[in-house]
């Protein structure tokens, strides 16, 4: 079934790209960042589509007819890389702007994405509030934590995907999505804290900053450690900024960076360096 969808918090159109590849049609989009808007228009054909630069000012009655709302609502308030202000951060409260539109228009589907940290923020209460909001709006919810590395992307990027189905409409269950050799990590509405999602991503590291291999666990044959952190550079900044990685492993999660020398640093052994070492050794 072909869906007409609204792309909220559109960025440069990642959600849109996937939805259009699946055969669906974008009828409108919303993005506040002027530079992202420029990229979005350059990448996608947007002529004649509804547009807003601020979800807080959107009147739901002005939106065109649509079946689905998509949105990667701001994640900084819930990310483990940030201060995790949650709903106390104004960016965290933007979820309720989505809820405002849903309440007025009642689309058949709602398709949202956010960081893994949303699941266990404030002991699971934040995520529970989101699920309960969906329930009160008349939606049955399913959700799953997925990692981009299981879908052909050389990056460890875990994100929770949430799908709301308008109660009373016919629906096909989407989750769980599985891949070969992937242990499914899924909780459906009714569970607000994913035990496997707590803490850091340390199980994915193959080396710590001292060059030691982390302890092997009984499940490593199913999910081997794949991000290789080789050490810390002697530069200014936090530990996250100073880390450098092996070319043989996955990239760590890529964030917006926005300067500050925060891009992932990969150690590549120069061919000349190899030849020099060989001459010295002989």
PDB file of C-alpha atoms in Angstrom:
ATOM      1  CA  UNK A   1       0.000   0.000   0.000  1.00  0.00           C
ATOM      2  CA  UNK A   2       1.383   3.376  -1.016  1.00  0.00           C
ATOM      3  CA  UNK A   3       1.408   5.865   1.854  1.00  0.00           C
ATOM      4  CA  UNK A   4       1.421   9.647   1.806  1.00  0.00           C
ATOM      5  CA  UNK A   5       3.695  10.882   4.585  1.00  0.00           C
ATOM      6  CA  UNK A   6       4.790  14.064   6.363  1.00  0.00           C
ATOM      7  CA  UNK A   7       8.523  14.320   7.114  1.00  0.00           C
ATOM      8  CA  UNK A   8       9.019  16.088  10.481  1.00  0.00           C
ATOM      9  CA  UNK A   9      12.444  17.112  11.852  1.00  0.00           C
ATOM     10  CA  UNK A  10      13.484  16.301   8.315  1.00  0.00           C
ATOM     11  CA  UNK A  11      17.205  17.117   8.454  1.00  0.00           C
ATOM     12  CA  UNK A  12      18.488  16.477   4.949  1.00  0.00           C
ATOM     13  CA  UNK A  13      15.927  13.761   4.290  1.00  0.00           C
ATOM     14  CA  UNK A  14      17.151  10.416   5.615  1.00  0.00           C
ATOM     15  CA  UNK A  15      13.654   9.271   6.547  1.00  0.00           C
ATOM     16  CA  UNK A  16      12.320  10.509   3.239  1.00  0.00           C
ATOM     17  CA  UNK A  17      14.935   8.618   1.245  1.00  0.00           C
ATOM     18  CA  UNK A  18      14.004   5.328   2.892  1.00  0.00           C
ATOM     19  CA  UNK A  19      10.272   5.900   2.598  1.00  0.00           C
ATOM     20  CA  UNK A  20      10.503   6.854  -1.068  1.00  0.00           C
ATOM     21  CA  UNK A  21      12.657   3.826  -1.830  1.00  0.00           C
ATOM     22  CA  UNK A  22       9.877   1.759  -0.260  1.00  0.00           C
ATOM     23  CA  UNK A  23       7.411   3.300  -2.714  1.00  0.00           C
ATOM     24  CA  UNK A  24       5.763   5.969  -0.546  1.00  0.00           C
ATOM     25  CA  UNK A  25       5.122   9.645  -1.330  1.00  0.00           C
ATOM     26  CA  UNK A  26       6.202  12.691   0.672  1.00  0.00           C
ATOM     27  CA  UNK A  27       3.572  15.451   0.712  1.00  0.00           C
ATOM     28  CA  UNK A  28       5.225  17.826   3.174  1.00  0.00           C
ATOM     29  CA  UNK A  29       8.195  18.428   5.429  1.00  0.00           C
ATOM     30  CA  UNK A  30       9.366  20.497   8.388  1.00  0.00           C
ATOM     31  CA  UNK A  31      12.926  21.517   9.269  1.00  0.00           C
ATOM     32  CA  UNK A  32      14.204  24.447  11.321  1.00  0.00           C
ATOM     33  CA  UNK A  33      17.882  24.501  10.286  1.00  0.00           C
ATOM     34  CA  UNK A  34      18.392  26.740   7.243  1.00  0.00           C
ATOM     35  CA  UNK A  35      21.459  24.843   6.038  1.00  0.00           C
ATOM     36  CA  UNK A  36      19.664  21.490   6.293  1.00  0.00           C
ATOM     37  CA  UNK A  37      16.752  23.029   4.377  1.00  0.00           C
ATOM     38  CA  UNK A  38      19.096  23.998   1.547  1.00  0.00           C
ATOM     39  CA  UNK A  39      20.549  20.482   1.351  1.00  0.00           C
ATOM     40  CA  UNK A  40      17.088  18.909   1.546  1.00  0.00           C
ATOM     41  CA  UNK A  41      15.875  20.942  -1.422  1.00  0.00           C
ATOM     42  CA  UNK A  42      19.017  20.100  -3.397  1.00  0.00           C
ATOM     43  CA  UNK A  43      18.610  16.363  -2.771  1.00  0.00           C
ATOM     44  CA  UNK A  44      14.830  15.961  -3.077  1.00  0.00           C
ATOM     45  CA  UNK A  45      12.125  17.224  -5.396  1.00  0.00           C
ATOM     46  CA  UNK A  46      10.073  19.432  -3.058  1.00  0.00           C
ATOM     47  CA  UNK A  47       8.204  21.743  -5.423  1.00  0.00           C
ATOM     48  CA  UNK A  48       4.541  22.050  -4.481  1.00  0.00           C
ATOM     49  CA  UNK A  49       4.952  20.325  -1.106  1.00  0.00           C
ATOM     50  CA  UNK A  50       3.763  21.723   2.212  1.00  0.00           C
ATOM     51  CA  UNK A  51       6.639  23.160   4.279  1.00  0.00           C
ATOM     52  CA  UNK A  52       7.223  24.701   7.699  1.00  0.00           C
ATOM     53  CA  UNK A  53      10.432  25.810   9.384  1.00  0.00           C
ATOM     54  CA  UNK A  54       9.107  25.417  12.946  1.00  0.00           C
ATOM     55  CA  UNK A  55       6.914  22.572  14.189  1.00  0.00           C
ATOM     56  CA  UNK A  56       5.829  24.693  17.155  1.00  0.00           C
ATOM     57  CA  UNK A  57       3.913  27.049  14.875  1.00  0.00           C
ATOM     58  CA  UNK A  58       2.271  24.380  12.710  1.00  0.00           C
ATOM     59  CA  UNK A  59      -1.527  24.377  12.597  1.00  0.00           C
ATOM     60  CA  UNK A  60      -2.454  20.700  12.014  1.00  0.00           C
ATOM     61  CA  UNK A  61      -5.469  21.811   9.966  1.00  0.00           C
ATOM     62  CA  UNK A  62      -3.130  23.334   7.376  1.00  0.00           C
ATOM     63  CA  UNK A  63      -1.438  20.033   6.586  1.00  0.00           C
ATOM     64  CA  UNK A  64      -2.358  18.201   3.373  1.00  0.00           C
ATOM     65  CA  UNK A  65      -3.980  14.765   3.490  1.00  0.00           C
ATOM     66  CA  UNK A  66      -1.517  12.133   4.750  1.00  0.00           C
ATOM     67  CA  UNK A  67      -1.429   8.568   6.107  1.00  0.00           C
ATOM     68  CA  UNK A  68       1.809   8.592   8.094  1.00  0.00           C
ATOM     69  CA  UNK A  69       3.970  10.936  10.156  1.00  0.00           C
ATOM     70  CA  UNK A  70       7.723  10.295  10.118  1.00  0.00           C
ATOM     71  CA  UNK A  71      10.205  11.982  12.399  1.00  0.00           C
ATOM     72  CA  UNK A  72      13.563  11.687  14.080  1.00  0.00           C
ATOM     73  CA  UNK A  73      12.694  14.122  16.863  1.00  0.00           C
ATOM     74  CA  UNK A  74      15.691  15.839  18.537  1.00  0.00           C
ATOM     75  CA  UNK A  75      17.841  13.330  20.366  1.00  0.00           C
ATOM     76  CA  UNK A  76      20.315  15.546  22.236  1.00  0.00           C
ATOM     77  CA  UNK A  77      18.109  15.605  25.321  1.00  0.00           C
ATOM     78  CA  UNK A  78      18.301  11.799  25.626  1.00  0.00           C
ATOM     79  CA  UNK A  79      21.708  10.906  24.160  1.00  0.00           C
ATOM     80  CA  UNK A  80      24.357   9.372  26.428  1.00  0.00           C
ATOM     81  CA  UNK A  81      26.798  11.711  24.654  1.00  0.00           C
ATOM     82  CA  UNK A  82      24.898  14.741  25.948  1.00  0.00           C
ATOM     83  CA  UNK A  83      23.686  15.977  29.328  1.00  0.00           C
ATOM     84  CA  UNK A  84      20.488  13.898  29.073  1.00  0.00           C
ATOM     85  CA  UNK A  85      18.147  16.659  30.169  1.00  0.00           C
ATOM     86  CA  UNK A  86      15.161  14.751  28.806  1.00  0.00           C
ATOM     87  CA  UNK A  87      11.844  16.584  28.957  1.00  0.00           C
ATOM     88  CA  UNK A  88      13.502  19.341  31.017  1.00  0.00           C
ATOM     89  CA  UNK A  89      15.420  20.225  27.831  1.00  0.00           C
ATOM     90  CA  UNK A  90      13.225  22.173  25.399  1.00  0.00           C
ATOM     91  CA  UNK A  91      14.431  19.901  22.599  1.00  0.00           C
ATOM     92  CA  UNK A  92      13.073  16.904  24.494  1.00  0.00           C
ATOM     93  CA  UNK A  93       9.598  18.422  24.699  1.00  0.00           C
ATOM     94  CA  UNK A  94       9.284  18.630  20.907  1.00  0.00           C
ATOM     95  CA  UNK A  95       7.861  15.097  20.972  1.00  0.00           C
ATOM     96  CA  UNK A  96       4.665  16.645  22.321  1.00  0.00           C
ATOM     97  CA  UNK A  97       4.443  18.813  19.197  1.00  0.00           C
ATOM     98  CA  UNK A  98       4.214  15.566  17.227  1.00  0.00           C
ATOM     99  CA  UNK A  99       1.531  14.390  19.659  1.00  0.00           C
ATOM    100  CA  UNK A 100      -0.379  17.639  19.091  1.00  0.00           C
ATOM    101  CA  UNK A 101      -0.518  16.995  15.343  1.00  0.00           C
ATOM    102  CA  UNK A 102      -1.438  13.337  15.856  1.00  0.00           C
ATOM    103  CA  UNK A 103      -4.301  14.278  18.191  1.00  0.00           C
ATOM    104  CA  UNK A 104      -5.805  16.574  15.567  1.00  0.00           C
ATOM    105  CA  UNK A 105      -5.231  14.527  12.393  1.00  0.00           C
ATOM    106  CA  UNK A 106      -5.160  10.878  13.547  1.00  0.00           C
ATOM    107  CA  UNK A 107      -2.911   9.398  10.794  1.00  0.00           C
ATOM    108  CA  UNK A 108      -2.998   5.622  10.326  1.00  0.00           C
ATOM    109  CA  UNK A 109       0.705   5.303  11.152  1.00  0.00           C
ATOM    110  CA  UNK A 110       3.357   7.133  13.139  1.00  0.00           C
ATOM    111  CA  UNK A 111       7.003   6.235  12.475  1.00  0.00           C
ATOM    112  CA  UNK A 112       9.608   7.760  14.824  1.00  0.00           C
ATOM    113  CA  UNK A 113      13.310   7.309  15.575  1.00  0.00           C
ATOM    114  CA  UNK A 114      15.601   8.318  18.413  1.00  0.00           C
ATOM    115  CA  UNK A 115      18.804   7.398  20.216  1.00  0.00           C
ATOM    116  CA  UNK A 116      19.212   4.267  22.314  1.00  0.00           C
ATOM    117  CA  UNK A 117      19.469   6.440  25.434  1.00  0.00           C
ATOM    118  CA  UNK A 118      15.785   7.334  25.138  1.00  0.00           C
ATOM    119  CA  UNK A 119      14.870   3.835  26.317  1.00  0.00           C
ATOM    120  CA  UNK A 120      16.505   4.006  29.737  1.00  0.00           C
ATOM    121  CA  UNK A 121      16.468   7.765  30.335  1.00  0.00           C
ATOM    122  CA  UNK A 122      15.247   8.539  33.861  1.00  0.00           C
ATOM    123  CA  UNK A 123      14.967   4.841  34.642  1.00  0.00           C
ATOM    124  CA  UNK A 124      12.640   4.239  31.701  1.00  0.00           C
ATOM    125  CA  UNK A 125      10.070   6.816  32.789  1.00  0.00           C
ATOM    126  CA  UNK A 126      10.685   9.100  29.797  1.00  0.00           C
ATOM    127  CA  UNK A 127      10.101   6.280  27.334  1.00  0.00           C
ATOM    128  CA  UNK A 128       7.110   5.147  29.364  1.00  0.00           C
ATOM    129  CA  UNK A 129       5.619   8.638  29.050  1.00  0.00           C
ATOM    130  CA  UNK A 130       6.007   8.494  25.271  1.00  0.00           C
ATOM    131  CA  UNK A 131       4.380   5.057  25.060  1.00  0.00           C
ATOM    132  CA  UNK A 132       1.536   6.128  27.347  1.00  0.00           C
ATOM    133  CA  UNK A 133       0.994   9.245  25.238  1.00  0.00           C
ATOM    134  CA  UNK A 134       0.576   7.059  22.176  1.00  0.00           C
ATOM    135  CA  UNK A 135      -1.895   4.874  24.057  1.00  0.00           C
ATOM    136  CA  UNK A 136      -3.960   7.863  25.164  1.00  0.00           C
ATOM    137  CA  UNK A 137      -4.012   9.152  21.584  1.00  0.00           C
ATOM    138  CA  UNK A 138      -5.488   5.844  20.416  1.00  0.00           C
ATOM    139  CA  UNK A 139      -2.404   4.084  19.056  1.00  0.00           C
ATOM    140  CA  UNK A 140      -0.969   0.616  19.586  1.00  0.00           C
ATOM    141  CA  UNK A 141       2.820   0.771  19.598  1.00  0.00           C
ATOM    142  CA  UNK A 142       5.642  -1.566  18.677  1.00  0.00           C
ATOM    143  CA  UNK A 143       9.319  -0.701  18.884  1.00  0.00           C
ATOM    144  CA  UNK A 144      12.738  -2.192  18.352  1.00  0.00           C
ATOM    145  CA  UNK A 145      16.351  -1.231  18.949  1.00  0.00           C
ATOM    146  CA  UNK A 146      18.291  -1.656  15.696  1.00  0.00           C
ATOM    147  CA  UNK A 147      21.966  -1.238  14.830  1.00  0.00           C
ATOM    148  CA  UNK A 148      23.061   0.106  11.447  1.00  0.00           C
ATOM    149  CA  UNK A 149      25.981  -2.361  11.356  1.00  0.00           C
ATOM    150  CA  UNK A 150      23.452  -5.160  10.792  1.00  0.00           C
ATOM    151  CA  UNK A 151      22.121  -3.494   7.651  1.00  0.00           C
ATOM    152  CA  UNK A 152      25.231  -2.999   5.532  1.00  0.00           C
ATOM    153  CA  UNK A 153      26.531   0.216   7.138  1.00  0.00           C
ATOM    154  CA  UNK A 154      30.130   0.133   8.515  1.00  0.00           C
ATOM    155  CA  UNK A 155      29.156   2.085  11.624  1.00  0.00           C
ATOM    156  CA  UNK A 156      27.989   1.126  15.096  1.00  0.00           C
ATOM    157  CA  UNK A 157      24.842   3.248  15.366  1.00  0.00           C
ATOM    158  CA  UNK A 158      22.050   2.018  17.627  1.00  0.00           C
ATOM    159  CA  UNK A 159      18.668   3.661  17.308  1.00  0.00           C
ATOM    160  CA  UNK A 160      15.215   2.876  18.648  1.00  0.00           C
ATOM    161  CA  UNK A 161      12.440   2.848  16.044  1.00  0.00           C
ATOM    162  CA  UNK A 162       8.851   3.349  17.178  1.00  0.00           C
ATOM    163  CA  UNK A 163       5.771   2.543  15.092  1.00  0.00           C
ATOM    164  CA  UNK A 164       2.302   3.578  16.204  1.00  0.00           C
ATOM    165  CA  UNK A 165      -0.779   1.994  14.601  1.00  0.00           C
ATOM    166  CA  UNK A 166      -4.109   3.801  14.863  1.00  0.00           C
ATOM    167  CA  UNK A 167      -6.253   1.544  17.007  1.00  0.00           C
ATOM    168  CA  UNK A 168      -9.080  -0.118  15.128  1.00  0.00           C
ATOM    169  CA  UNK A 169      -7.387  -0.037  11.726  1.00  0.00           C
ATOM    170  CA  UNK A 170      -6.082  -3.175  10.064  1.00  0.00           C
ATOM    171  CA  UNK A 171      -2.344  -3.460  10.500  1.00  0.00           C
ATOM    172  CA  UNK A 172       0.582  -5.718   9.758  1.00  0.00           C
ATOM    173  CA  UNK A 173       3.122  -6.248  12.510  1.00  0.00           C
ATOM    174  CA  UNK A 174       6.527  -4.820  11.483  1.00  0.00           C
ATOM    175  CA  UNK A 175       8.835  -5.874  14.315  1.00  0.00           C
ATOM    176  CA  UNK A 176      10.932  -7.829  15.033  1.00  0.00           C
ATOM    177  CA  UNK A 177      13.264  -7.257  12.108  1.00  0.00           C
ATOM    178  CA  UNK A 178      16.026  -9.862  12.054  1.00  0.00           C
ATOM    179  CA  UNK A 179      19.237 -10.332  10.130  1.00  0.00           C
ATOM    180  CA  UNK A 180      21.451 -13.392   9.811  1.00  0.00           C
ATOM    181  CA  UNK A 181      23.578 -13.907  12.954  1.00  0.00           C
ATOM    182  CA  UNK A 182      21.816 -11.019  14.665  1.00  0.00           C
ATOM    183  CA  UNK A 183      20.358 -11.482  18.111  1.00  0.00           C
ATOM    184  CA  UNK A 184      17.035  -9.689  18.055  1.00  0.00           C
ATOM    185  CA  UNK A 185      16.721  -6.968  20.664  1.00  0.00           C
ATOM    186  CA  UNK A 186      13.056  -6.100  21.003  1.00  0.00           C
ATOM    187  CA  UNK A 187      10.462  -5.009  23.510  1.00  0.00           C
ATOM    188  CA  UNK A 188       6.821  -4.287  22.697  1.00  0.00           C
ATOM    189  CA  UNK A 189       4.579  -1.833  24.540  1.00  0.00           C
ATOM    190  CA  UNK A 190       4.215  -2.815  28.178  1.00  0.00           C
ATOM    191  CA  UNK A 191       7.964  -2.880  28.863  1.00  0.00           C
ATOM    192  CA  UNK A 192       9.559   0.523  29.327  1.00  0.00           C
ATOM    193  CA  UNK A 193      13.138  -0.461  30.187  1.00  0.00           C
ATOM    194  CA  UNK A 194      15.298  -2.606  27.946  1.00  0.00           C
ATOM    195  CA  UNK A 195      17.799  -4.310  30.245  1.00  0.00           C
ATOM    196  CA  UNK A 196      20.289  -4.929  27.439  1.00  0.00           C
ATOM    197  CA  UNK A 197      20.228  -1.244  26.537  1.00  0.00           C
ATOM    198  CA  UNK A 198      21.610  -0.023  29.856  1.00  0.00           C
ATOM    199  CA  UNK A 199      25.145   1.243  30.344  1.00  0.00           C
ATOM    200  CA  UNK A 200      27.750   1.907  27.691  1.00  0.00           C
ATOM    201  CA  UNK A 201      28.618   0.172  24.434  1.00  0.00           C
ATOM    202  CA  UNK A 202      31.744  -1.364  25.975  1.00  0.00           C
ATOM    203  CA  UNK A 203      30.987  -4.845  24.680  1.00  0.00           C
ATOM    204  CA  UNK A 204      31.639  -3.567  21.154  1.00  0.00           C
ATOM    205  CA  UNK A 205      35.238  -2.523  21.874  1.00  0.00           C
ATOM    206  CA  UNK A 206      38.004  -4.884  20.845  1.00  0.00           C
ATOM    207  CA  UNK A 207      40.789  -2.896  22.577  1.00  0.00           C
ATOM    208  CA  UNK A 208      40.716  -0.415  25.417  1.00  0.00           C
ATOM    209  CA  UNK A 209      42.907   2.685  25.388  1.00  0.00           C
ATOM    210  CA  UNK A 210      45.775   0.758  26.993  1.00  0.00           C
ATOM    211  CA  UNK A 211      45.825  -1.748  24.159  1.00  0.00           C
ATOM    212  CA  UNK A 212      44.342  -4.586  26.184  1.00  0.00           C
ATOM    213  CA  UNK A 213      41.659  -6.837  24.777  1.00  0.00           C
ATOM    214  CA  UNK A 214      38.493  -6.753  26.858  1.00  0.00           C
ATOM    215  CA  UNK A 215      37.374  -9.877  28.672  1.00  0.00           C
ATOM    216  CA  UNK A 216      35.585 -12.378  26.451  1.00  0.00           C
ATOM    217  CA  UNK A 217      32.023 -13.230  27.396  1.00  0.00           C
ATOM    218  CA  UNK A 218      29.966 -16.320  26.678  1.00  0.00           C
ATOM    219  CA  UNK A 219      27.989 -14.464  24.002  1.00  0.00           C
ATOM    220  CA  UNK A 220      30.940 -13.053  22.057  1.00  0.00           C
ATOM    221  CA  UNK A 221      30.683 -15.760  19.417  1.00  0.00           C
ATOM    222  CA  UNK A 222      27.241 -14.336  18.571  1.00  0.00           C
ATOM    223  CA  UNK A 223      28.210 -10.669  18.737  1.00  0.00           C
ATOM    224  CA  UNK A 224      31.979 -10.166  18.549  1.00  0.00           C
ATOM    225  CA  UNK A 225      33.585  -6.930  19.668  1.00  0.00           C
ATOM    226  CA  UNK A 226      34.012  -4.905  16.523  1.00  0.00           C
ATOM    227  CA  UNK A 227      35.011  -1.296  17.281  1.00  0.00           C
ATOM    228  CA  UNK A 228      38.781  -1.097  17.694  1.00  0.00           C
ATOM    229  CA  UNK A 229      39.886   1.805  19.891  1.00  0.00           C
ATOM    230  CA  UNK A 230      43.693   1.827  19.775  1.00  0.00           C
ATOM    231  CA  UNK A 231      44.497   4.674  22.132  1.00  0.00           C
ATOM    232  CA  UNK A 232      44.273   8.358  22.982  1.00  0.00           C
ATOM    233  CA  UNK A 233      45.932  11.158  21.024  1.00  0.00           C
ATOM    234  CA  UNK A 234      48.006  13.748  22.866  1.00  0.00           C
ATOM    235  CA  UNK A 235      45.667  16.607  21.984  1.00  0.00           C
ATOM    236  CA  UNK A 236      43.278  18.873  23.855  1.00  0.00           C
ATOM    237  CA  UNK A 237      39.739  17.735  24.456  1.00  0.00           C
ATOM    238  CA  UNK A 238      37.651  15.070  26.129  1.00  0.00           C
ATOM    239  CA  UNK A 239      38.467  11.372  25.936  1.00  0.00           C
ATOM    240  CA  UNK A 240      35.865  10.992  23.193  1.00  0.00           C
ATOM    241  CA  UNK A 241      37.694  13.607  21.076  1.00  0.00           C
ATOM    242  CA  UNK A 242      41.125  12.057  21.695  1.00  0.00           C
ATOM    243  CA  UNK A 243      40.272   8.444  20.801  1.00  0.00           C
ATOM    244  CA  UNK A 244      41.651   6.970  17.606  1.00  0.00           C
ATOM    245  CA  UNK A 245      40.519   3.756  15.939  1.00  0.00           C
ATOM    246  CA  UNK A 246      41.783   0.901  13.806  1.00  0.00           C
ATOM    247  CA  UNK A 247      40.942   0.857  10.110  1.00  0.00           C
ATOM    248  CA  UNK A 248      39.997  -2.819  10.544  1.00  0.00           C
ATOM    249  CA  UNK A 249      36.946  -2.186  12.730  1.00  0.00           C
ATOM    250  CA  UNK A 250      33.620  -0.389  12.511  1.00  0.00           C
ATOM    251  CA  UNK A 251      33.389   3.360  12.925  1.00  0.00           C
ATOM    252  CA  UNK A 252      31.941   4.591  16.204  1.00  0.00           C
ATOM    253  CA  UNK A 253      28.581   6.350  16.115  1.00  0.00           C
ATOM    254  CA  UNK A 254      28.879   9.482  13.967  1.00  0.00           C
ATOM    255  CA  UNK A 255      27.353  12.559  15.586  1.00  0.00           C
ATOM    256  CA  UNK A 256      26.787  16.061  14.212  1.00  0.00           C
ATOM    257  CA  UNK A 257      30.370  16.979  15.264  1.00  0.00           C
ATOM    258  CA  UNK A 258      29.973  20.685  14.421  1.00  0.00           C
ATOM    259  CA  UNK A 259      33.685  21.433  14.696  1.00  0.00           C
ATOM    260  CA  UNK A 260      35.865  20.993  17.745  1.00  0.00           C
ATOM    261  CA  UNK A 261      37.983  18.226  16.172  1.00  0.00           C
ATOM    262  CA  UNK A 262      35.307  15.657  17.082  1.00  0.00           C
ATOM    263  CA  UNK A 263      35.408  13.625  13.869  1.00  0.00           C
ATOM    264  CA  UNK A 264      36.448   9.946  14.291  1.00  0.00           C
ATOM    265  CA  UNK A 265      40.205   9.526  13.891  1.00  0.00           C
ATOM    266  CA  UNK A 266      41.408   6.417  12.083  1.00  0.00           C
ATOM    267  CA  UNK A 267      45.010   5.168  12.268  1.00  0.00           C
ATOM    268  CA  UNK A 268      46.313   4.215   8.831  1.00  0.00           C
ATOM    269  CA  UNK A 269      49.832   2.769   8.625  1.00  0.00           C
ATOM    270  CA  UNK A 270      51.639   4.501   5.776  1.00  0.00           C
ATOM    271  CA  UNK A 271      53.237   2.270   3.127  1.00  0.00           C
ATOM    272  CA  UNK A 272      56.484   4.238   3.380  1.00  0.00           C
ATOM    273  CA  UNK A 273      56.498   3.620   7.127  1.00  0.00           C
ATOM    274  CA  UNK A 274      56.141  -0.126   6.485  1.00  0.00           C
ATOM    275  CA  UNK A 275      59.031  -0.132   3.995  1.00  0.00           C
ATOM    276  CA  UNK A 276      61.239   1.838   6.388  1.00  0.00           C
ATOM    277  CA  UNK A 277      60.519  -0.603   9.207  1.00  0.00           C
ATOM    278  CA  UNK A 278      61.352  -3.526   6.916  1.00  0.00           C
ATOM    279  CA  UNK A 279      64.758  -2.045   5.977  1.00  0.00           C
ATOM    280  CA  UNK A 280      65.606  -1.373   9.611  1.00  0.00           C
ATOM    281  CA  UNK A 281      64.669  -4.919  10.622  1.00  0.00           C
ATOM    282  CA  UNK A 282      66.847  -6.441   7.894  1.00  0.00           C
TER     283      UNK A 282
END
